[in-house]
PDB file of C-alpha atoms in Angstrom:
ATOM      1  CA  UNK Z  24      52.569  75.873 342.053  1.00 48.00           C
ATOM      2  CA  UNK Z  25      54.412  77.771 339.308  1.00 57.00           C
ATOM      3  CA  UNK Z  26      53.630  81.639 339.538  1.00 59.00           C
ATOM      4  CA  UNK Z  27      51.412  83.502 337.030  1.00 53.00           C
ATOM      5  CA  UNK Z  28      53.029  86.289 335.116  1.00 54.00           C
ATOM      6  CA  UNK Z  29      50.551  89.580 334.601  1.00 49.00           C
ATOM      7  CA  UNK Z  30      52.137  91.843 331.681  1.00 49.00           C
ATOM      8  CA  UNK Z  31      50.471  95.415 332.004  1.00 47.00           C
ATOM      9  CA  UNK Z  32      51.092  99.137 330.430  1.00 45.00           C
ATOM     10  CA  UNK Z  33      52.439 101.737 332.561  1.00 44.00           C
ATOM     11  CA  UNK Z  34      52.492 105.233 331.217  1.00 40.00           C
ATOM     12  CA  UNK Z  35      55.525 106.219 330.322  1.00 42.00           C
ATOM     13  CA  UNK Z  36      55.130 103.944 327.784  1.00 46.00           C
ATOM     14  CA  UNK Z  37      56.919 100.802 329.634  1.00 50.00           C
ATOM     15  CA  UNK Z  38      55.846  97.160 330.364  1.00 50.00           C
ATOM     16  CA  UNK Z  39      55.960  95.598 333.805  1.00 49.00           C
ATOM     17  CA  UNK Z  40      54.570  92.507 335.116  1.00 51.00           C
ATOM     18  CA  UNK Z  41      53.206  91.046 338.764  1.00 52.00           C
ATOM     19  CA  UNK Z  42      53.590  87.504 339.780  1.00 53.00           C
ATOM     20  CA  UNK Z  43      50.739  85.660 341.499  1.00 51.00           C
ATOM     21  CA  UNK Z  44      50.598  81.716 342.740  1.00 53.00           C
ATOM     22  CA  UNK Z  45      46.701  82.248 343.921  1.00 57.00           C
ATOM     23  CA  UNK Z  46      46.028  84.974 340.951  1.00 59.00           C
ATOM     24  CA  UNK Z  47      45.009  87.709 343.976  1.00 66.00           C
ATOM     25  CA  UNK Z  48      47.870  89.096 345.406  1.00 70.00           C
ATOM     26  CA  UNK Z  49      50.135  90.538 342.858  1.00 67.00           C
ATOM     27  CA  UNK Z  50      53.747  91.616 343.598  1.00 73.00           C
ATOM     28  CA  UNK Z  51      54.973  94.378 340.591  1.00 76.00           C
ATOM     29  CA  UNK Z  52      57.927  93.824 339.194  1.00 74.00           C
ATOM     30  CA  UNK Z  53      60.399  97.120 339.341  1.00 80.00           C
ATOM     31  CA  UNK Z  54      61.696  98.036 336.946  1.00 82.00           C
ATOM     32  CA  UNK Z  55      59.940  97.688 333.022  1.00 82.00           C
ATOM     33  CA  UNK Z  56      60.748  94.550 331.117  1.00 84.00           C
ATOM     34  CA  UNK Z  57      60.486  96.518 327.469  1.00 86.00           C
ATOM     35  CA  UNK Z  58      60.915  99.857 326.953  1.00 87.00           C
ATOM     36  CA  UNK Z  59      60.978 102.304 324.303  1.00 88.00           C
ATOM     37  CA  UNK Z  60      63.875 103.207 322.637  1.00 88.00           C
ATOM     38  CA  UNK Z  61      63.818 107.012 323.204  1.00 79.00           C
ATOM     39  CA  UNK Z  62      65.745 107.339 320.185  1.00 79.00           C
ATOM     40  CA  UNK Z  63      64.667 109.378 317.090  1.00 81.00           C
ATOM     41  CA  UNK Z  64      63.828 108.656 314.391  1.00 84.00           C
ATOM     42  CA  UNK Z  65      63.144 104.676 315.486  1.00 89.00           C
ATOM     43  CA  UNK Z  66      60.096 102.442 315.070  1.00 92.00           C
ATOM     44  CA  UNK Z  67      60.061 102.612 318.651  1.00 93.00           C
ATOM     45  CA  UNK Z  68      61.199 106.016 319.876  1.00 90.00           C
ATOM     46  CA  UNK Z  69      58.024 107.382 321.335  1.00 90.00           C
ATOM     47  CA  UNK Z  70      56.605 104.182 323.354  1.00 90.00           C
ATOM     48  CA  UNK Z  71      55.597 100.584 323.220  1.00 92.00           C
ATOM     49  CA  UNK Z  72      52.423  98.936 323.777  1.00 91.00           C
ATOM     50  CA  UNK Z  73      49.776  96.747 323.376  1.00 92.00           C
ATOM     51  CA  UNK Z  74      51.339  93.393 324.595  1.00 94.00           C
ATOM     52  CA  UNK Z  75      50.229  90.085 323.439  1.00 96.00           C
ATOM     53  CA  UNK Z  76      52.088  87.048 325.206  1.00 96.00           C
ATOM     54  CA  UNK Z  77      51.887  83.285 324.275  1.00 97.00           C
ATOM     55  CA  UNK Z  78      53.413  80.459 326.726  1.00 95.00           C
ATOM     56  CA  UNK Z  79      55.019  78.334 323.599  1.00 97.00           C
ATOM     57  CA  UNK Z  80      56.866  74.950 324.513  1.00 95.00           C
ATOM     58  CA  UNK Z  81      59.713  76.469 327.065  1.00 95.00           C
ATOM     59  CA  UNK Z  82      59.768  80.169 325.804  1.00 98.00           C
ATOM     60  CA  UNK Z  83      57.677  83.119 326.565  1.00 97.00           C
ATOM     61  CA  UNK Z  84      56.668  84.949 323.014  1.00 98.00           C
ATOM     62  CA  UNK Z  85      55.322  88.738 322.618  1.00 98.00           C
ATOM     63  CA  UNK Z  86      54.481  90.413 320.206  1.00 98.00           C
ATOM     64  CA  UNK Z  87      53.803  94.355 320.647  1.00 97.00           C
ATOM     65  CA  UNK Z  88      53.018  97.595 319.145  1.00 96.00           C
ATOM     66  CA  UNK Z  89      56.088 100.411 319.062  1.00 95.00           C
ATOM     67  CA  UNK Z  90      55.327 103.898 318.129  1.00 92.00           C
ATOM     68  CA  UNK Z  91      58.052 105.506 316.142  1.00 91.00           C
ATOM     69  CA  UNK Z  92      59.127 107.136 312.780  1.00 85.00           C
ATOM     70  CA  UNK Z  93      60.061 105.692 309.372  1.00 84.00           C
ATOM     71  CA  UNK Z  94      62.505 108.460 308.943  1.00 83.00           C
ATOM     72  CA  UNK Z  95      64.089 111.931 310.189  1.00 81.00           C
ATOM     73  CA  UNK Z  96      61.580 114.224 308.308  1.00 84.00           C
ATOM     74  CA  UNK Z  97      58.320 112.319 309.302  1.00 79.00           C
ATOM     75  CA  UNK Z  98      55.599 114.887 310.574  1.00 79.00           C
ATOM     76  CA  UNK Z  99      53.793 111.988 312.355  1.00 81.00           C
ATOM     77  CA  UNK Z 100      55.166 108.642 314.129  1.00 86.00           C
ATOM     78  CA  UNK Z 101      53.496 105.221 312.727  1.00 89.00           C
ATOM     79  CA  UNK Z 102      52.706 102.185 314.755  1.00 93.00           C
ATOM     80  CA  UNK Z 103      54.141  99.525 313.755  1.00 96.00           C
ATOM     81  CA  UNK Z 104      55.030  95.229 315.173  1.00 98.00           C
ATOM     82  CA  UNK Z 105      58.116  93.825 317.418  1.00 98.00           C
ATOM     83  CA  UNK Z 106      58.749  90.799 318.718  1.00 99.00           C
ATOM     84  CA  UNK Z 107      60.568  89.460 322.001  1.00 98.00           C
ATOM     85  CA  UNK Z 108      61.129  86.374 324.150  1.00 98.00           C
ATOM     86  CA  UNK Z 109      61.868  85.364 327.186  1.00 97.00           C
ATOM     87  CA  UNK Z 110      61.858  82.099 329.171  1.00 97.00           C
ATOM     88  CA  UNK Z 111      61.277  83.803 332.289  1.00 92.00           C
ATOM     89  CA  UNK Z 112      59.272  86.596 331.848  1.00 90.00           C
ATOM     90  CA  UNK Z 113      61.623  88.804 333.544  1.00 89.00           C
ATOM     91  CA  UNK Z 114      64.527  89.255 330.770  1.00 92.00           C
ATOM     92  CA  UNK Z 115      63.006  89.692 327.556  1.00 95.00           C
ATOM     93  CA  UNK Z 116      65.621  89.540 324.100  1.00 97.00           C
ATOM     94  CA  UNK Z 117      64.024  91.716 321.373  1.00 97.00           C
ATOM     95  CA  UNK Z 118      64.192  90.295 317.785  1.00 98.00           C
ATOM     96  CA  UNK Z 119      66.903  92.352 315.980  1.00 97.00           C
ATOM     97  CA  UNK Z 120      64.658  92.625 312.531  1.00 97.00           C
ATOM     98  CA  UNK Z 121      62.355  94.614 314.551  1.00 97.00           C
ATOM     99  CA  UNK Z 122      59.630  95.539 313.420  1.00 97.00           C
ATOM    100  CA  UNK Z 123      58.312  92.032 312.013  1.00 99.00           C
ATOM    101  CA  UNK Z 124      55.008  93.188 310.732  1.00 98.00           C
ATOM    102  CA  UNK Z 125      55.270  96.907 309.358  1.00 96.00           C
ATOM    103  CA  UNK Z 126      52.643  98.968 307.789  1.00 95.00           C
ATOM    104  CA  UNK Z 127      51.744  98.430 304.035  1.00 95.00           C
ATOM    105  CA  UNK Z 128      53.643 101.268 301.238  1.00 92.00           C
ATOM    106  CA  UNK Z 129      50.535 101.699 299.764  1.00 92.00           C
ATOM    107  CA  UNK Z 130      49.082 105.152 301.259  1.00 88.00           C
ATOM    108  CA  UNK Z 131      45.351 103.597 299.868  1.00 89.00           C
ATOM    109  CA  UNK Z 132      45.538 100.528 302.295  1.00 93.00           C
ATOM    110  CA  UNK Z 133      43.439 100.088 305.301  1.00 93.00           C
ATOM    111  CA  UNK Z 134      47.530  99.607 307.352  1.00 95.00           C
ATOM    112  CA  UNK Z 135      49.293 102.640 305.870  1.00 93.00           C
ATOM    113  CA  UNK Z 136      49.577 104.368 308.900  1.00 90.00           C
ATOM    114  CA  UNK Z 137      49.464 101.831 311.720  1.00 93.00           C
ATOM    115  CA  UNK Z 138      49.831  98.412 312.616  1.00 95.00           C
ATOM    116  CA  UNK Z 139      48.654  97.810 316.456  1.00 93.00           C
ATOM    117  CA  UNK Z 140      46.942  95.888 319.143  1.00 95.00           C
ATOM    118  CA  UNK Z 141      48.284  92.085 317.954  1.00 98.00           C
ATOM    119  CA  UNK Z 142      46.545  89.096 318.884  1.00 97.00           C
ATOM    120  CA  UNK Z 143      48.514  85.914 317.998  1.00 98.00           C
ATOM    121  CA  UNK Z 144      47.753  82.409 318.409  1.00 98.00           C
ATOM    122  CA  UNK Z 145      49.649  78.829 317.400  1.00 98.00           C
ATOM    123  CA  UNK Z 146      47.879  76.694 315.844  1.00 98.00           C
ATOM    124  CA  UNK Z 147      49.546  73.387 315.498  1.00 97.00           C
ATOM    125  CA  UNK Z 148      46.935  71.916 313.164  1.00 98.00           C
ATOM    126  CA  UNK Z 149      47.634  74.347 310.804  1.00 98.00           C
ATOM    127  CA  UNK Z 150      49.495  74.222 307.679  1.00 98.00           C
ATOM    128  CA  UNK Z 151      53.373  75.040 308.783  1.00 98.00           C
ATOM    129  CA  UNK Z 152      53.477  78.206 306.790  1.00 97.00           C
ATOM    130  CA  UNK Z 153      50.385  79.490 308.819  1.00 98.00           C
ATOM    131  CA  UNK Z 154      50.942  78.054 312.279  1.00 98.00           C
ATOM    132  CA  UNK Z 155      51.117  81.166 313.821  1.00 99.00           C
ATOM    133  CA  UNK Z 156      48.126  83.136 313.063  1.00 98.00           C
ATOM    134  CA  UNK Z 157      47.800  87.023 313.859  1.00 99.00           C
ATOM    135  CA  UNK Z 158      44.912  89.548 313.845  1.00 98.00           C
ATOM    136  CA  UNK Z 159      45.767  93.123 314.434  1.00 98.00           C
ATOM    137  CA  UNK Z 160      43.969  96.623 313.922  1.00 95.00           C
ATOM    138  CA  UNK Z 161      45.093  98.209 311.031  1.00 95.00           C
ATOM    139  CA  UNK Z 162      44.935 102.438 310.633  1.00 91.00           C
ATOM    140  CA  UNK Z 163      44.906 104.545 307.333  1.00 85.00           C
ATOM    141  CA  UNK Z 164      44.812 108.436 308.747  1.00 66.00           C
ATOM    142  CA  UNK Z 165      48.014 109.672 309.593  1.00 62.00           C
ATOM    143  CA  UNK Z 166      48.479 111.766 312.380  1.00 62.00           C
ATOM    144  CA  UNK Z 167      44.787 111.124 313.443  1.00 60.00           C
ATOM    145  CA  UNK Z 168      44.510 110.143 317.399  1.00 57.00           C
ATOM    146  CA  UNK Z 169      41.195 108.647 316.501  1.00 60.00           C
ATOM    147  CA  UNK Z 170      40.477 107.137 313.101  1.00 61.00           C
ATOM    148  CA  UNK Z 171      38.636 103.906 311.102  1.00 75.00           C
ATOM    149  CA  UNK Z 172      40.799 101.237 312.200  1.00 86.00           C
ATOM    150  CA  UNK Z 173      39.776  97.824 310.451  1.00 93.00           C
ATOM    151  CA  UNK Z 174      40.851  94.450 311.500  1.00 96.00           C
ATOM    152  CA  UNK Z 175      43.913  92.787 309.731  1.00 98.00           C
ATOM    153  CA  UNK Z 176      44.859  88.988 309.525  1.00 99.00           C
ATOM    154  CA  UNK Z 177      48.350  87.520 309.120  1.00 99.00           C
ATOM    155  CA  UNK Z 178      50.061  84.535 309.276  1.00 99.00           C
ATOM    156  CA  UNK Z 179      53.885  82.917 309.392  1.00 99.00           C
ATOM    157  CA  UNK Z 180      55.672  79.559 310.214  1.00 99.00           C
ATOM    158  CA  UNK Z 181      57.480  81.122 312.955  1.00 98.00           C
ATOM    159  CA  UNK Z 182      55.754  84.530 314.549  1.00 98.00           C
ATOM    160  CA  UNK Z 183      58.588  86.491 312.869  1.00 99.00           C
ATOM    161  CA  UNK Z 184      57.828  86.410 309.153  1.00 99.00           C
ATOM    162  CA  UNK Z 185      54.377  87.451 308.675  1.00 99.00           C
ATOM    163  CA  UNK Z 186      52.006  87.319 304.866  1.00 98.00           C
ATOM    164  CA  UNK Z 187      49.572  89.459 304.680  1.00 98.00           C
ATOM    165  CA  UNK Z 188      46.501  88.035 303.963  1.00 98.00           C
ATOM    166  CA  UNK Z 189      45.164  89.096 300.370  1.00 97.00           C
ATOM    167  CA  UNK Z 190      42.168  90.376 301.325  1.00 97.00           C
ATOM    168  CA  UNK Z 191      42.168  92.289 303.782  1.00 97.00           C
ATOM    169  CA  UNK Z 192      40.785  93.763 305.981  1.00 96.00           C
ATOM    170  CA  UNK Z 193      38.993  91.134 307.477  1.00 97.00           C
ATOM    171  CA  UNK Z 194      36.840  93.354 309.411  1.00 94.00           C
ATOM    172  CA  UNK Z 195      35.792  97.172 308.743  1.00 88.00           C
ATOM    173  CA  UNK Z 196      33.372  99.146 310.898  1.00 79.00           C
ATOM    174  CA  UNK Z 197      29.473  99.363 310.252  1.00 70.00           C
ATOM    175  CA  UNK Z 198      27.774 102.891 309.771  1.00 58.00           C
ATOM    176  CA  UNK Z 199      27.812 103.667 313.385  1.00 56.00           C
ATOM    177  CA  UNK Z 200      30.769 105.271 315.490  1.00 53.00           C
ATOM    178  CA  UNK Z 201      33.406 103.884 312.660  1.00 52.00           C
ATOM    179  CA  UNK Z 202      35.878 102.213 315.263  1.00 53.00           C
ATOM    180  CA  UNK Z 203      36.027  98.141 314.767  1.00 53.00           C
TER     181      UNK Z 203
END
């Protein structure tokens, strides 16, 4: 039976993963498979997170949130979207355009500040230029641990090169606690 692959968050900001055949006894992997950079200023100098893995044909694809600046003189770090695969979970190779979704230049947008928590799915029924189709929560107040986050959509013909869609967001919280 071919093992199971469990991709999970470990403070210091560093992904591991367990293997399981029967799903209940998990063996962790040692040592991270993605890290952050610890380099400043990068898009991923202060952590990663958020993983979102898809088994596609022979290859392993994540995409994942990196916490990091836009430049030097930043007061606050942004989140913004990387990519990696792997074809066997263990030795991930991290796009080199990183980040592939990055948050919008216009301060009045609902993704000025952050771009986080992907979901991603292929859909091969899809037209080509949308066969990969992405929601993600989308942050306007900088330097704000909690804020309105509102619910983006993307799409792309290959998981790297992402459109916006127009009219976004595609979901905004109600008059309660203001978190989607």
């Amino acid at each position: 039976m071919k093992p199971i692959r469990l991709f999970f968050i470990c403070m210091l900001c560093n992904f591991f993963f367990n293997t399981s055949i029967a799903q209940i006894n998990w063996t962790k992997h040692s040592t991270p498979v993605l890290s952050r950079s610890a380099v400043f200023p990068d898009w991923k100098g202060l952590a990663t997170g958020d993983a979102f893995v898809i088994h596609d044909n022979d290859t392993l694809k994540m995409w994942y949130s990196g916490v990091g600046w836009l430049t030097a003189t930043d007061d606050c770090p942004h989140v913004r979207m990387g990519y990696a695969w792997s074809v066997d979970g263990i030795i991930w190779n991290e796009f080199a355009g990183n980040p592939v979704l990055d948050i919008s230049a216009d301060t009045s947008q609902f993704d000025s500040d952050g771009i986080e928590t992907p979901t991603v799915i292929k859909d091969i029924s899809a037209p080509v230029n949308e066969r990969y189709k992405l929601w993600y929560a989308g942050r306007k107040a900088s330097c704000q641990p909690i804020n309105d986050h509102q619910i983006g959509y993307a799409y792309s013909a290959d998981g790297i090169n992402w459109i916006k869609y127009i009219d976004n967001p595609v979901l905004s919280p109600g008059s309660g606690c203001g978190l989607v």
